[in-house]
Coordinates of C-alpha atoms and ligand atoms in Angstrom, one line a residue:
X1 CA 42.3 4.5 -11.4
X2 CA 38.8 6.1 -11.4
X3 CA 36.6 7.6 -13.6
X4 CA 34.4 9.9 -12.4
X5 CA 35.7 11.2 -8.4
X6 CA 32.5 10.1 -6.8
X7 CA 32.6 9.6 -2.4
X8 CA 33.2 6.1 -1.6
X9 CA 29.6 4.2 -0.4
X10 CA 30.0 4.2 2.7
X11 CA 30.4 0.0 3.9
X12 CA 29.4 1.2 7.7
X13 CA 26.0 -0.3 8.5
X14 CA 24.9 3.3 10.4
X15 CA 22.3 5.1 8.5
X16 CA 22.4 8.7 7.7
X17 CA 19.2 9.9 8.2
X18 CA 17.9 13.2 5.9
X19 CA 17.0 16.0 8.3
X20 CA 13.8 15.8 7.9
X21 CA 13.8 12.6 9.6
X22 CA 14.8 13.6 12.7
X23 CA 12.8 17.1 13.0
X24 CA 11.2 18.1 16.2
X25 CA 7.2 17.6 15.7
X26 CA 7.1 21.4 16.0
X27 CA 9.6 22.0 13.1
X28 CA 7.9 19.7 11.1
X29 CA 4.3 21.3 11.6
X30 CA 5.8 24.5 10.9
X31 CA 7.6 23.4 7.5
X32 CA 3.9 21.6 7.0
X33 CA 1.7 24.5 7.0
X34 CA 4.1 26.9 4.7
X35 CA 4.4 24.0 2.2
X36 CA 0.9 23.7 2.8
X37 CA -0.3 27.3 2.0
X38 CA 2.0 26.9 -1.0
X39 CA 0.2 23.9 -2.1
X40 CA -3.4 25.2 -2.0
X41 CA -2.2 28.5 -3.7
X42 CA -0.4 26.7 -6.2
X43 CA -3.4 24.1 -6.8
X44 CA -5.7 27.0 -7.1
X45 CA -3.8 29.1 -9.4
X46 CA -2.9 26.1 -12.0
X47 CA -5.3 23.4 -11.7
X48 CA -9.1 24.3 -13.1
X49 CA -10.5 21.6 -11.3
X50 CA -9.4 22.9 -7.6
X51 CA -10.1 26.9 -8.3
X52 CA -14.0 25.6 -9.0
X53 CA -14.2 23.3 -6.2
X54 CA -12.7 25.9 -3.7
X55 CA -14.9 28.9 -5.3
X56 CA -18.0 25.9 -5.4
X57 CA -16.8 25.5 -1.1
X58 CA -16.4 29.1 -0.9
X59 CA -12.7 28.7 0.6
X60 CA -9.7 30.8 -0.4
X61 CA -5.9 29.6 -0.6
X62 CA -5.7 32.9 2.0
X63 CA -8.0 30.8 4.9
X64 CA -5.6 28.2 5.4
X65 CA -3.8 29.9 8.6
X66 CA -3.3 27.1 10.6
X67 CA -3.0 23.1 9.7
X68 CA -6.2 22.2 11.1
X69 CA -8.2 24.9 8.4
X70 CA -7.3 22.2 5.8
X71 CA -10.9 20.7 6.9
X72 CA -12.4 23.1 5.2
X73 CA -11.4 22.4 1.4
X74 CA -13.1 20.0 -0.6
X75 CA -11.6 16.5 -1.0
X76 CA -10.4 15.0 -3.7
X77 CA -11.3 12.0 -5.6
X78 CA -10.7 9.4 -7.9
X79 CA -13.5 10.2 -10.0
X80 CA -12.1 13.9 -10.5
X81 CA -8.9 12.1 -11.7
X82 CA -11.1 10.5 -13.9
X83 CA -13.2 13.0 -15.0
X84 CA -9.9 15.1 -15.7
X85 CA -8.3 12.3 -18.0
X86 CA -5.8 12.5 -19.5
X87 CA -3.9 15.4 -18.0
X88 CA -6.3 17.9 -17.0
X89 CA -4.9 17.5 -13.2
X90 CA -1.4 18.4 -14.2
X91 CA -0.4 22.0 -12.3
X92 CA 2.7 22.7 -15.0
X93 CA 2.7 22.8 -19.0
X94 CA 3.8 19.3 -20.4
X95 CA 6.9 19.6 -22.0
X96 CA 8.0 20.1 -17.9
X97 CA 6.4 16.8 -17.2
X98 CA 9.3 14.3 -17.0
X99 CA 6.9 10.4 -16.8
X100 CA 3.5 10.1 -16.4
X101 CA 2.1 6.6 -14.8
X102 CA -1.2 5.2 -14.5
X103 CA -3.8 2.4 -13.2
X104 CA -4.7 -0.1 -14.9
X105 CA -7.7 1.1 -15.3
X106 CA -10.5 -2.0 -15.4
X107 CA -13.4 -0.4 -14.5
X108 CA -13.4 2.6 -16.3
X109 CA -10.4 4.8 -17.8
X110 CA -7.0 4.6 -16.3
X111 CA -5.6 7.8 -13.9
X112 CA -2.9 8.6 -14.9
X113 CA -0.3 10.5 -12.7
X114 CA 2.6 13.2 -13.5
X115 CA 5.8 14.2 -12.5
X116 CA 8.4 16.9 -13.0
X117 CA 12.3 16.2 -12.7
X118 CA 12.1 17.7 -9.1
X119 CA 9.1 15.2 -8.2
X120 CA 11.0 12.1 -9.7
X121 CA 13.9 13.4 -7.6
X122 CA 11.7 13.8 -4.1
X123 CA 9.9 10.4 -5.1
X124 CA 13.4 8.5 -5.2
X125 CA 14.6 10.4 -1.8
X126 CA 11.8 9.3 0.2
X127 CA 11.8 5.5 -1.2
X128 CA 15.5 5.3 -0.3
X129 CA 14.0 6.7 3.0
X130 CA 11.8 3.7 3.6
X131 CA 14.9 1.3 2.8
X132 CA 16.9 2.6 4.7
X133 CA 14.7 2.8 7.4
X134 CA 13.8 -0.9 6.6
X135 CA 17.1 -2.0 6.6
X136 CA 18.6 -1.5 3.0
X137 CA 22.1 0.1 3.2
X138 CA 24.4 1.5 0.1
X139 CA 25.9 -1.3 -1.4
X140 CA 23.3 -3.9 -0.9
X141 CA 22.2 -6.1 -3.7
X142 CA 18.6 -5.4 -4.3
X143 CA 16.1 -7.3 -6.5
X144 CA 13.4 -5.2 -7.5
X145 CA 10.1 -8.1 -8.1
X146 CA 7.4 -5.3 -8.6
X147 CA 6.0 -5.0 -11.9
X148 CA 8.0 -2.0 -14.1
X149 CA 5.6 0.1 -16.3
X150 CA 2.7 1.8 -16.3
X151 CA 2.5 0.8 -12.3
X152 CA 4.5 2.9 -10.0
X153 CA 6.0 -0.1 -7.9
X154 CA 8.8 -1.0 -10.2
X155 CA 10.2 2.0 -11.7
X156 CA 9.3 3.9 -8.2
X157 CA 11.1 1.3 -5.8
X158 CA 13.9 0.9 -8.7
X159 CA 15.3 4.6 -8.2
X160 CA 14.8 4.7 -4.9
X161 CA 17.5 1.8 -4.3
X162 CA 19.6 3.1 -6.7
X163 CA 19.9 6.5 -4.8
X164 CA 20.6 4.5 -2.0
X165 CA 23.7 3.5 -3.5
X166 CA 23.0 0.0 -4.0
X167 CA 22.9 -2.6 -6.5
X168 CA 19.6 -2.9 -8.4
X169 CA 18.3 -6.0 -10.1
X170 CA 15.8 -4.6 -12.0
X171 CA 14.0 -8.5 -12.4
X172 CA 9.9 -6.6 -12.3
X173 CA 7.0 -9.1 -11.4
X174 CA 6.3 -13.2 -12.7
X175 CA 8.3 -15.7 -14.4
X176 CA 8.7 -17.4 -10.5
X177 CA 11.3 -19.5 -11.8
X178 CA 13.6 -16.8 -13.4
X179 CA 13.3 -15.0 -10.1
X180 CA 14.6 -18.3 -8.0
X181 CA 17.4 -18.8 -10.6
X182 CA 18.2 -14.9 -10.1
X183 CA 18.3 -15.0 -6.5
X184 CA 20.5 -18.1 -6.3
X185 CA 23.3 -16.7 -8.5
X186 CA 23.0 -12.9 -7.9
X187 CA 22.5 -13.4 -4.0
X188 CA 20.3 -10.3 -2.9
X189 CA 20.7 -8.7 0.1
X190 CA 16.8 -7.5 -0.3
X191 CA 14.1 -8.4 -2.1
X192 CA 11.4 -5.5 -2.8
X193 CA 7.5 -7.0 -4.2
X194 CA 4.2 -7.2 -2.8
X195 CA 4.2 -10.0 0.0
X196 CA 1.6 -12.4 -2.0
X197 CA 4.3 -12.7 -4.7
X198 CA 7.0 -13.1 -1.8
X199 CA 4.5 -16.2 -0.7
X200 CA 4.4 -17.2 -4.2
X201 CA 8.1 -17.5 -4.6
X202 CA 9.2 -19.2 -1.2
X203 CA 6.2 -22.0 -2.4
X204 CA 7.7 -22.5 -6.1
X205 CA 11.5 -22.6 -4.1
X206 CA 9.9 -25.3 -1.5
X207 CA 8.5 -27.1 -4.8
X208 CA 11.7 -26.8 -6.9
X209 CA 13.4 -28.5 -3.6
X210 CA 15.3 -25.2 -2.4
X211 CA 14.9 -24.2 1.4
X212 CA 13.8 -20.3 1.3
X213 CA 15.2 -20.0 4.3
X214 CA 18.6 -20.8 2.7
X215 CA 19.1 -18.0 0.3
X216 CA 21.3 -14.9 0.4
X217 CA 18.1 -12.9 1.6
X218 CA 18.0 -10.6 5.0
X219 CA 15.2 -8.1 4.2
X220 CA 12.0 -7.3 2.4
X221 CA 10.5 -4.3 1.8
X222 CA 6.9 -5.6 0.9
X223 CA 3.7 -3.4 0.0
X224 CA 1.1 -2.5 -2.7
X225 CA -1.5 -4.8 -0.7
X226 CA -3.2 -5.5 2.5
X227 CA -1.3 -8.1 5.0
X228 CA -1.3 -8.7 8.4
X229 CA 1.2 -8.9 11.1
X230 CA 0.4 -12.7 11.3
X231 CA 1.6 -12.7 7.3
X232 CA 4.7 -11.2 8.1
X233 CA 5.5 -14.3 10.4
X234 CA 4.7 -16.6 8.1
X235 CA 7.5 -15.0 5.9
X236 CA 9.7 -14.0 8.2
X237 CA 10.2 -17.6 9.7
X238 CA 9.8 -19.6 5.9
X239 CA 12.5 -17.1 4.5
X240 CA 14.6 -16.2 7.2
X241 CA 14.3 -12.4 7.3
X242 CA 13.1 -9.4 8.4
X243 CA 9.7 -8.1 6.5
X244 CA 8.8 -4.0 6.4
X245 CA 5.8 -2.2 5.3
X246 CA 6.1 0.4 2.5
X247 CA 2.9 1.7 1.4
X248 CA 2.5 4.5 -1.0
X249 CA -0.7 5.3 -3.8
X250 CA -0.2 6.5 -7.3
X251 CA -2.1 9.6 -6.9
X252 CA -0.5 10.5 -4.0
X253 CA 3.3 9.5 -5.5
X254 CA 3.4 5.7 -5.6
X255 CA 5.6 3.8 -2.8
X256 CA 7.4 5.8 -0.3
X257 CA 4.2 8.0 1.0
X258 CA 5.1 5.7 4.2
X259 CA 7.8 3.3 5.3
X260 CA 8.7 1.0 8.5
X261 CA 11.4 0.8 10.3
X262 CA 12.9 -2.5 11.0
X263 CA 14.1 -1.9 14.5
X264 CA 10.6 -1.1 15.5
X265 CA 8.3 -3.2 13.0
X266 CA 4.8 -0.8 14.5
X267 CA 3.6 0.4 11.0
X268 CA 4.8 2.7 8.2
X269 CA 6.0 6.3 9.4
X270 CA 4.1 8.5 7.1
X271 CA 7.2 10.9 5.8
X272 CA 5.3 14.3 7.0
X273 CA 7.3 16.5 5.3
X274 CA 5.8 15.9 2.0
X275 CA 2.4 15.0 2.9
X276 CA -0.1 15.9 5.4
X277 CA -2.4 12.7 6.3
X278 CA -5.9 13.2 7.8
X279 CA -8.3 10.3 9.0
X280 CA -12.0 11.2 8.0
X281 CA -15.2 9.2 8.8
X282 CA -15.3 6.9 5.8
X283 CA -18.8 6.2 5.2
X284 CA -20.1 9.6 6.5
X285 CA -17.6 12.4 5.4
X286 CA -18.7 15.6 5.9
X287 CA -17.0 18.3 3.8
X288 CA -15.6 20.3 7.4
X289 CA -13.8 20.3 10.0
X290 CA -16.1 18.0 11.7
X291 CA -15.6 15.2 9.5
X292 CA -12.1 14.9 10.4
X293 CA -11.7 12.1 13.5
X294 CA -8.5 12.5 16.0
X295 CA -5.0 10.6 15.9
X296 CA -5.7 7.0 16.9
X297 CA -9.3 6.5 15.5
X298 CA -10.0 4.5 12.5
X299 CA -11.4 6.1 9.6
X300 CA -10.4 6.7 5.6
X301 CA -7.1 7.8 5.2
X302 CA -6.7 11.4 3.2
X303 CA -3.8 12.7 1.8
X304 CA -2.6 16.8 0.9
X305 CA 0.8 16.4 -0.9
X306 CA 2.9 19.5 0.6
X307 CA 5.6 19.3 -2.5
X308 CA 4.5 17.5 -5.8
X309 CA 4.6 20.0 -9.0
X310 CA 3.2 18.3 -11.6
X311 CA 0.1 17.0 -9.4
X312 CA -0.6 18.7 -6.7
X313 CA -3.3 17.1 -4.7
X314 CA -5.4 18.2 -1.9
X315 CA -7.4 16.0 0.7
X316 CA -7.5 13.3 -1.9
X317 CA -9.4 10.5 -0.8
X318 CA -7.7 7.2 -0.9
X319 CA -10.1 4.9 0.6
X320 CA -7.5 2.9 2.2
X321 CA -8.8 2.4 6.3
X322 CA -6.5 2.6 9.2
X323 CA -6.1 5.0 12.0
X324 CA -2.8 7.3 12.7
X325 CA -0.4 6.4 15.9
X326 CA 2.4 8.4 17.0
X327 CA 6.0 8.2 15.8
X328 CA 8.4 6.0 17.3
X329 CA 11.6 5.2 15.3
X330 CA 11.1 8.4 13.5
X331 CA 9.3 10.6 16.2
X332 CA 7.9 13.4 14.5
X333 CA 6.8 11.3 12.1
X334 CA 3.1 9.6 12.4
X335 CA 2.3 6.4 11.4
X336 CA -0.3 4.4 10.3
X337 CA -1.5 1.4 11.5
X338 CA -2.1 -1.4 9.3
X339 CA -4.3 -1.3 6.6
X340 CA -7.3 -3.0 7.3
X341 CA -8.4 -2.8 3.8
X342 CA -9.9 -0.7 1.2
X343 CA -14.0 0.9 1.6
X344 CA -14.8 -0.5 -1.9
X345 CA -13.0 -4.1 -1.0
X346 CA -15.7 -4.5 2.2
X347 CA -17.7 -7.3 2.3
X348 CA -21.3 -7.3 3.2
X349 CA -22.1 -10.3 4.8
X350 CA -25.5 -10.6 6.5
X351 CA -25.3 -7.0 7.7
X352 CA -21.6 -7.5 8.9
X353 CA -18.8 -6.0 7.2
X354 CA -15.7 -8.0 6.6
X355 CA -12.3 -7.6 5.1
X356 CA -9.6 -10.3 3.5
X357 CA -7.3 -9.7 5.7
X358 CA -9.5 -10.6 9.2
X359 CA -9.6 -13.9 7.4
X360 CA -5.6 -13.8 7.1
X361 CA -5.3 -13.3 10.4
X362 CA -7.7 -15.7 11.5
X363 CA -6.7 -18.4 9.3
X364 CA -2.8 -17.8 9.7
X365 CA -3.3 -18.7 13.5
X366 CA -4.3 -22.3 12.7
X367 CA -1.1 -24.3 11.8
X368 CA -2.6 -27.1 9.5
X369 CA -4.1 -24.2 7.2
X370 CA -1.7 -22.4 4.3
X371 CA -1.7 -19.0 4.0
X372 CA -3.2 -19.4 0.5
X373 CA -7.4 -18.5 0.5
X374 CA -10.0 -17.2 -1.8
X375 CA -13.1 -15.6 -0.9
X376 CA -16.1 -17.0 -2.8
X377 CA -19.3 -14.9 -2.8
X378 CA -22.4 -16.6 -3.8
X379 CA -25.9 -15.9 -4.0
X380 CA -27.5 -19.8 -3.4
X381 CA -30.7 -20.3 -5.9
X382 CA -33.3 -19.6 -4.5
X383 CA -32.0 -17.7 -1.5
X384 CA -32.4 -13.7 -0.3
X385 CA -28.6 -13.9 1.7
X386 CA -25.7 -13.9 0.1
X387 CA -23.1 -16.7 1.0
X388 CA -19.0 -16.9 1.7
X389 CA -16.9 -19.6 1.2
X390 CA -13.3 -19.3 2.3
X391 CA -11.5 -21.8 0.1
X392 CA -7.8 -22.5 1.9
X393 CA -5.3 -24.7 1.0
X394 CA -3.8 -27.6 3.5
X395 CA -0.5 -27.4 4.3
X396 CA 1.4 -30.1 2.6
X397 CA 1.8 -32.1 5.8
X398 CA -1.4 -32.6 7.0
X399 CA -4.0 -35.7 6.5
X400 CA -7.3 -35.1 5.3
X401 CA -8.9 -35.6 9.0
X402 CA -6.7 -32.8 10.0
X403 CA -7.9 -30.7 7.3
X404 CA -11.8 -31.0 8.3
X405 CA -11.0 -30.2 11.9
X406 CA -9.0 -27.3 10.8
X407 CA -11.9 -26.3 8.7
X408 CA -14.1 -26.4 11.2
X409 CA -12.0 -24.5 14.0
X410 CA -11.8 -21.7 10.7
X411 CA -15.5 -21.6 10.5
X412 CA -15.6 -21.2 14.4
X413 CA -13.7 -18.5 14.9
X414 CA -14.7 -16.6 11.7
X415 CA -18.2 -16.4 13.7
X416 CA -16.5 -15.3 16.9
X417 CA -14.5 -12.8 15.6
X418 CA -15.9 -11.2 12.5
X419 CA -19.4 -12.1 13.9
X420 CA -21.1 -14.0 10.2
X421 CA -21.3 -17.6 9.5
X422 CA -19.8 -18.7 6.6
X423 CA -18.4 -21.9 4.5
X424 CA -14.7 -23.6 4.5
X425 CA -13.8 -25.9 1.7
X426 CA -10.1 -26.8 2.5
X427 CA -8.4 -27.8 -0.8
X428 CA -5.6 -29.1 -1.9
X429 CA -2.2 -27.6 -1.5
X430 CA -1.2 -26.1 -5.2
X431 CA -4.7 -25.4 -6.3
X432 CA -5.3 -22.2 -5.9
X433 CA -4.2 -18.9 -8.6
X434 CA -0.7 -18.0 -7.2
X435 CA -0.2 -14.0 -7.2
X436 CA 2.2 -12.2 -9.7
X437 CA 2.2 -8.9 -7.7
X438 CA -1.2 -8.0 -6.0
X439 CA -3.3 -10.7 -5.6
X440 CA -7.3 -10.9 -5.8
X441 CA -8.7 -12.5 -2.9
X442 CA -12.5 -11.4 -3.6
X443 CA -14.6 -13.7 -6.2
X444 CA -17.7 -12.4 -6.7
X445 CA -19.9 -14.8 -7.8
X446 CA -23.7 -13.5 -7.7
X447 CA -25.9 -12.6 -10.6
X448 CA -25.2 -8.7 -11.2
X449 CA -26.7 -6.4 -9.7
X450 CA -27.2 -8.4 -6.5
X451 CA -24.0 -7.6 -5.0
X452 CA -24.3 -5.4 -1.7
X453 CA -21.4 -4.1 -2.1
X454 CA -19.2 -1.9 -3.8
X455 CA -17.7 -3.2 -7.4
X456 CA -14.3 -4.4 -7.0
X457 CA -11.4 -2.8 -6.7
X458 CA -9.8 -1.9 -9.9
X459 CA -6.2 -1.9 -8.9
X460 CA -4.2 -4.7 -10.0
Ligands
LIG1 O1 0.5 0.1 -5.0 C1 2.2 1.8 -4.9 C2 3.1 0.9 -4.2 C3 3.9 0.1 -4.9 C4 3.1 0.8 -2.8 C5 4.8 -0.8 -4.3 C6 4.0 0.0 -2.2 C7 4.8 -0.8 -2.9 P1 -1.4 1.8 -6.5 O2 -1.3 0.8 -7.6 O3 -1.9 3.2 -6.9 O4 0.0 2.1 -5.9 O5 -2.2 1.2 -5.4 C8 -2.4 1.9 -4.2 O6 -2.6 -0.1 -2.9 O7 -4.4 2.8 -1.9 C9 -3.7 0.7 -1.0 O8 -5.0 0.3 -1.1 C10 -2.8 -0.4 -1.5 N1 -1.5 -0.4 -0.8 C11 -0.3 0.1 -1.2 N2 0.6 -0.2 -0.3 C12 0.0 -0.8 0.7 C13 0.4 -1.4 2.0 C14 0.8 1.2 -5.3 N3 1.7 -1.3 2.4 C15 -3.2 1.1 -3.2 N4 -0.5 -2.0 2.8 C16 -3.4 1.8 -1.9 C17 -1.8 -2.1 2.4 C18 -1.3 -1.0 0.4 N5 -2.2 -1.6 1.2

């Protein structure tokens, strides 16, 4: 007996693909630039902030005839989120506004984001996208370890597995040892968090005397952070499975802005037909069409969503570097190569600028060293340069003489590579703060107001 007559989930392993998906490019640009001209019209008839920026630019909604006259509207930025707060950004009344979300908000007030029923419903289609592409079928167990709330990770990845069709385990971020006990008895097929907290749990499983690589886990579907490809081996071979990208921003949606396919494993395909990226010279953007750099050049990634209701946003700014490749498991879909990081997360080192996640990748390539590292920044007493100490932990099998070698290979090719000296105190496996979702990898230690460098990021 049933119910409710609902279709069977299907138990084949094919995936359906949405149209969309499988578009020619020239279907897609042309479904681009309509919702695009819709967009900018739209912003500039609802949303204060973007009728006095465009009249301030002197563009029109009307000069937007082709996709590359989106250079010459003003970008958006965080601060006008701000500066907006609470719900000045919002393009429809608020009794049509089904959830708002927002940042956390440490250095200054939260942004906070909307959504109509119709967004929610677009949101969940293109996350169940990005499992699907990364492996996720109908009917798959699926425990959901990103934090549910005011952050877009939980709630965001939660309904796009349940549109899937599969089983959710809505578990949300910490309590390691709950998660282990969950994943033992529920037996996941997936498990969706950012890959620090992934590290974090196949450590505490190693501790509690559980092999990681024994559990019911095939796939993870890991974002909300910076790794690198040399991360993804690390988890891939510790847990036995196969590790996508999903990246996504709150302003833009949350996750599902991009997704990887796990037949390829090149980078997140940007799902075009709801947003139009750009790549823009980051530290010298122009407002014009000069400022915008071609496919395959690294720059500041832009977004102009081509759909959203509630916050429509144009050429927003999400400081997030990378460059944009062409599609491959979903052709007319770009993607984006890995993040190297985030313009306010750069280090200044001695002139040179430097991201966490070189040191990843540098550091994952020597055995005896964990993947576990801070970045201490110092200012020495008496000194005019600034000073880095990358404090790693030892793997658990290695002797202390190992560990100083190790150190000193680190500190070797940190200089050939990134091109700045710098310090290495290998510690002690277990030492260092664990991460509960995204993890901080920056200390900034120097008196204020010596810092060369941007304040922190405030996204947690
Ligand atoms: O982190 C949304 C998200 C949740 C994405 C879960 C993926 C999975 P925010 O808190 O607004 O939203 O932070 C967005 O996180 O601008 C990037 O700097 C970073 N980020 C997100 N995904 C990735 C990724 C969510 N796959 C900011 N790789 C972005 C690198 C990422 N960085």
């Amino acid at each position: 007996m049933t119910l409710h007559a609902t279709e069977p989930a299907s138990a084949s392993n094919e995936a359906v693909l949405d149209r969309e998906e499988t578009m020619s490019r020239d279907e897609l640009e042309a479904l681009q630039l309509k919702r695009l001209q819709d967009t900018v019209a739209y912003a500039y008839e609802r949303v204060p902030l973007y009728k006095r920026k465009f009249d301030e630019a002197g563009v029109h909604p009307s000069d937007l005839e082709d996709l590359a006259d989106l250079g010459k509207f003003p970008f958006t930025t965080k601060e006008d989120l701000r500066q907006e707060y609470p719900f000045g950004m919002f393009a429809v009344p608020q009794n049509e506004v089904a959830r708002v979300h927002a940042s956390s908000g440490t250095t200054g007030r939260p942004t906070v984001v909307g959504y109509t029923k119709q967004d929610l419903a677009d949101w969940a289609k293109l996350v169940a996208r990005c499992l699907r592409a990364s492996g996720v079928r109908p009917g798959m167990k699926v425990h959901n370890a990103y934090g549910y709330g005011l952050f877009t990770g939980g709630l965001g990845a939660h309904a796009g597995a349940e549109l899937l069709g599969c089983t959710v385990i809505p578990m949300s971020g910490g309590q390691t040892e709950r998660q282990i006990q969950l994943i033992q008895d529920f037996e996941p097929d997936a498990i969706l968090c950012t890959p620090t907290y992934l590290l974090t749990i196949a450590d505490a499983m190693i501790h509690a005397g559980i092999d990681p690589a024994s559990t019911s886990l095939k796939y993870a579907v890991l974002g909300a952070e910076p790794w690198t490809e040399e991360m993804r081996h690390e988890l891939e071979a510790t847990m036995n499975i196969k590790a996508c990208d999903i990246y996504g921003l709150s302003e833009v949606m949350g996750p599902g802005v991009a997704g990887e396919a796990v037949e390829t494993q090149d980078g997140s395909h940007i799902w075009e037909d709801h947003f139009r990226p750009e790549i823009i010279d980051a530290f010298n953007p122009v407002v014009g069409v000069d400022a915008v750099l071609g496919d395959g050049e690294h720059g500041e990634l832009v977004f102009t969503s081509l759909t959203k209701e509630a916050l429509p946003i144009v050429r927003y700014r999400t400081k997030d570097l990378t460059r944009l490749l062409p599609g491959t498991a979903r052709p007319a879909h770009r993607r984006m190569g890995r993040i190297t990081g985030r313009s306010d997360d750069m280090i200044i080192l001695r002139g040179v600028n430097l991201f966490p996640s070189q040191i990843e990748e540098i550091a994952l390539r020597i055995p005896e060293l964990s993947p576990h590292f801070q970045l201490e920044l110092t200012r020495p007493e008496g000194q005019r340069m600034d000073q880095m100490t990358v404090k790693i932990e030892r793997r658990e099998s290695v002797t202390p003489e190992q560990s100083s070698t190790a150190a000193q290979t680190l500190r070797e090719q940190i200089k050939i590579h990134v091109g700045s000296s710098c310090e290495v105190a290998v510690v002690e496996p277990g030492t260092l703060e664990r991460s509960s979702g995204k993890l901080r990898r920056i200390y900034d230690l120097r008196p204020k107001g010596q810092s060369g460098q941007a304040a922190p990021t405030d996204r947690s």
